Amino acid sequence: MRAISGLWRWRHNPLCRASDLVECWAALVALSMMLVVAPVIGVLAGSAAQDTLDRSIREQRDSRLEVTATVVRRLGGGVVGADPEAGSADARSRVLAHWTAPDGDERREPVLTALSAPRPGDTFTIWTDRAGQKVARPLDPATAATHAALAGFGAALVTAGLVEVARRLVLWRLVRHRYARWDQAWDRAGPDWGRTGTGS
């Protein structure tokens, strides 16, 4: 706002330097880009990320199957932390589990389960690929939407940051140019500029 009012006030001011107008125009253009271009880029980046994540979700749902596993026995090591791939904050227990793969093969492997006190014979669900190998659960739409929103927000912030960096570079160049002009003016004034009777 200060840049806009400055442009209006200085448009016919004889003391206004060209660099002052350039500085105000740079601020105005930068503000416009931050308010218009950065959000548009954020929306485009978020939409692209959402499309990619949706495609990934579809591929994961096509290639991963949910099967029922049975606890054979609890394994040592006690309770472990949350499974980052599952996206849950529940404590998880390590057990030896048995399940039948989609191709009919019998599988028996150590896995993590969210059962609070797993006992032999308890059942729980796991995700496997078509060969029966345990895999992470497919990405859920809510997590995908969160990632897409963060990607869009990040892209908007980066764009705004780049615009601000460009504005500051223009300002830095203007200030250097002003100092150079002042140095030239001082050189022309000479060493006796303040003495009475100079030139007489």
PDB file of N, CA and C in Angstrom, residues 42 45-46 49-50 53 142-158:
ATOM      1  N   GLY A  42       0.577 -22.331  -6.469  1.00  0.00           N
ATOM      2  CA  GLY A  42       0.273 -23.269  -5.387  1.00  0.00           C
ATOM      3  C   GLY A  42      -0.880 -24.195  -5.739  1.00  0.00           C
ATOM      4  N   ALA A  45       0.327 -26.646  -8.456  1.00  0.00           N
ATOM      5  CA  ALA A  45       1.209 -27.671  -7.892  1.00  0.00           C
ATOM      6  C   ALA A  45       0.426 -28.652  -7.028  1.00  0.00           C
ATOM      7  N   GLY A  46      -0.511 -28.143  -6.230  1.00  0.00           N
ATOM      8  CA  GLY A  46      -1.343 -29.027  -5.406  1.00  0.00           C
ATOM      9  C   GLY A  46      -2.204 -29.949  -6.253  1.00  0.00           C
ATOM     10  N   ALA A  49       0.035 -32.621  -7.743  1.00  0.00           N
ATOM     11  CA  ALA A  49       0.383 -33.611  -6.708  1.00  0.00           C
ATOM     12  C   ALA A  49      -0.808 -34.503  -6.392  1.00  0.00           C
ATOM     13  N   GLN A  50      -2.012 -33.918  -6.330  1.00  0.00           N
ATOM     14  CA  GLN A  50      -3.215 -34.713  -6.044  1.00  0.00           C
ATOM     15  C   GLN A  50      -3.463 -35.739  -7.145  1.00  0.00           C
ATOM     16  N   LEU A  53      -0.893 -38.522  -6.761  1.00  0.00           N
ATOM     17  CA  LEU A  53      -1.188 -39.363  -5.603  1.00  0.00           C
ATOM     18  C   LEU A  53      -2.436 -40.212  -5.830  1.00  0.00           C
ATOM     19  N   ALA A 142      -7.288 -39.419   2.463  1.00  0.00           N
ATOM     20  CA  ALA A 142      -7.105 -38.268   3.358  1.00  0.00           C
ATOM     21  C   ALA A 142      -5.633 -37.889   3.459  1.00  0.00           C
ATOM     22  N   THR A 143      -4.764 -38.891   3.579  1.00  0.00           N
ATOM     23  CA  THR A 143      -3.327 -38.613   3.638  1.00  0.00           C
ATOM     24  C   THR A 143      -2.846 -38.025   2.319  1.00  0.00           C
ATOM     25  N   ALA A 144      -3.343 -38.558   1.210  1.00  0.00           N
ATOM     26  CA  ALA A 144      -2.965 -38.035  -0.105  1.00  0.00           C
ATOM     27  C   ALA A 144      -3.386 -36.572  -0.244  1.00  0.00           C
ATOM     28  N   ALA A 145      -4.594 -36.250   0.219  1.00  0.00           N
ATOM     29  CA  ALA A 145      -5.067 -34.860   0.141  1.00  0.00           C
ATOM     30  C   ALA A 145      -4.208 -33.939   1.000  1.00  0.00           C
ATOM     31  N   THR A 146      -3.797 -34.435   2.165  1.00  0.00           N
ATOM     32  CA  THR A 146      -2.926 -33.631   3.035  1.00  0.00           C
ATOM     33  C   THR A 146      -1.587 -33.372   2.362  1.00  0.00           C
ATOM     34  N   HIS A 147      -0.998 -34.426   1.767  1.00  0.00           N
ATOM     35  CA  HIS A 147       0.281 -34.258   1.067  1.00  0.00           C
ATOM     36  C   HIS A 147       0.144 -33.280  -0.103  1.00  0.00           C
ATOM     37  N   ALA A 148      -0.951 -33.375  -0.837  1.00  0.00           N
ATOM     38  CA  ALA A 148      -1.163 -32.480  -1.975  1.00  0.00           C
ATOM     39  C   ALA A 148      -1.313 -31.035  -1.500  1.00  0.00           C
ATOM     40  N   ALA A 149      -2.063 -30.835  -0.413  1.00  0.00           N
ATOM     41  CA  ALA A 149      -2.238 -29.479   0.116  1.00  0.00           C
ATOM     42  C   ALA A 149      -0.903 -28.905   0.588  1.00  0.00           C
ATOM     43  N   LEU A 150      -0.091 -29.736   1.242  1.00  0.00           N
ATOM     44  CA  LEU A 150       1.221 -29.265   1.685  1.00  0.00           C
ATOM     45  C   LEU A 150       2.122 -28.938   0.501  1.00  0.00           C
ATOM     46  N   ALA A 151       2.031 -29.748  -0.563  1.00  0.00           N
ATOM     47  CA  ALA A 151       2.834 -29.473  -1.760  1.00  0.00           C
ATOM     48  C   ALA A 151       2.420 -28.144  -2.388  1.00  0.00           C
ATOM     49  N   GLY A 152       1.118 -27.889  -2.479  1.00  0.00           N
ATOM     50  CA  GLY A 152       0.637 -26.621  -3.032  1.00  0.00           C
ATOM     51  C   GLY A 152       1.047 -25.437  -2.179  1.00  0.00           C
ATOM     52  N   PHE A 153       0.913 -25.589  -0.859  1.00  0.00           N
ATOM     53  CA  PHE A 153       1.295 -24.508   0.053  1.00  0.00           C
ATOM     54  C   PHE A 153       2.791 -24.237  -0.046  1.00  0.00           C
ATOM     55  N   GLY A 154       3.582 -25.308  -0.118  1.00  0.00           N
ATOM     56  CA  GLY A 154       5.027 -25.143  -0.253  1.00  0.00           C
ATOM     57  C   GLY A 154       5.403 -24.451  -1.552  1.00  0.00           C
ATOM     58  N   ALA A 155       4.742 -24.830  -2.646  1.00  0.00           N
ATOM     59  CA  ALA A 155       5.033 -24.197  -3.940  1.00  0.00           C
ATOM     60  C   ALA A 155       4.683 -22.714  -3.909  1.00  0.00           C
ATOM     61  N   ALA A 156       3.565 -22.366  -3.270  1.00  0.00           N
ATOM     62  CA  ALA A 156       3.182 -20.953  -3.159  1.00  0.00           C
ATOM     63  C   ALA A 156       4.200 -20.177  -2.326  1.00  0.00           C
ATOM     64  N   LEU A 157       4.662 -20.780  -1.218  1.00  0.00           N
ATOM     65  CA  LEU A 157       5.657 -20.109  -0.380  1.00  0.00           C
ATOM     66  C   LEU A 157       6.977 -19.913  -1.117  1.00  0.00           C
ATOM     67  N   VAL A 158       7.401 -20.948  -1.852  1.00  0.00           N
ATOM     68  CA  VAL A 158       8.655 -20.838  -2.606  1.00  0.00           C
ATOM     69  C   VAL A 158       8.538 -19.744  -3.667  1.00  0.00           C
TER      70      VAL A 158
END
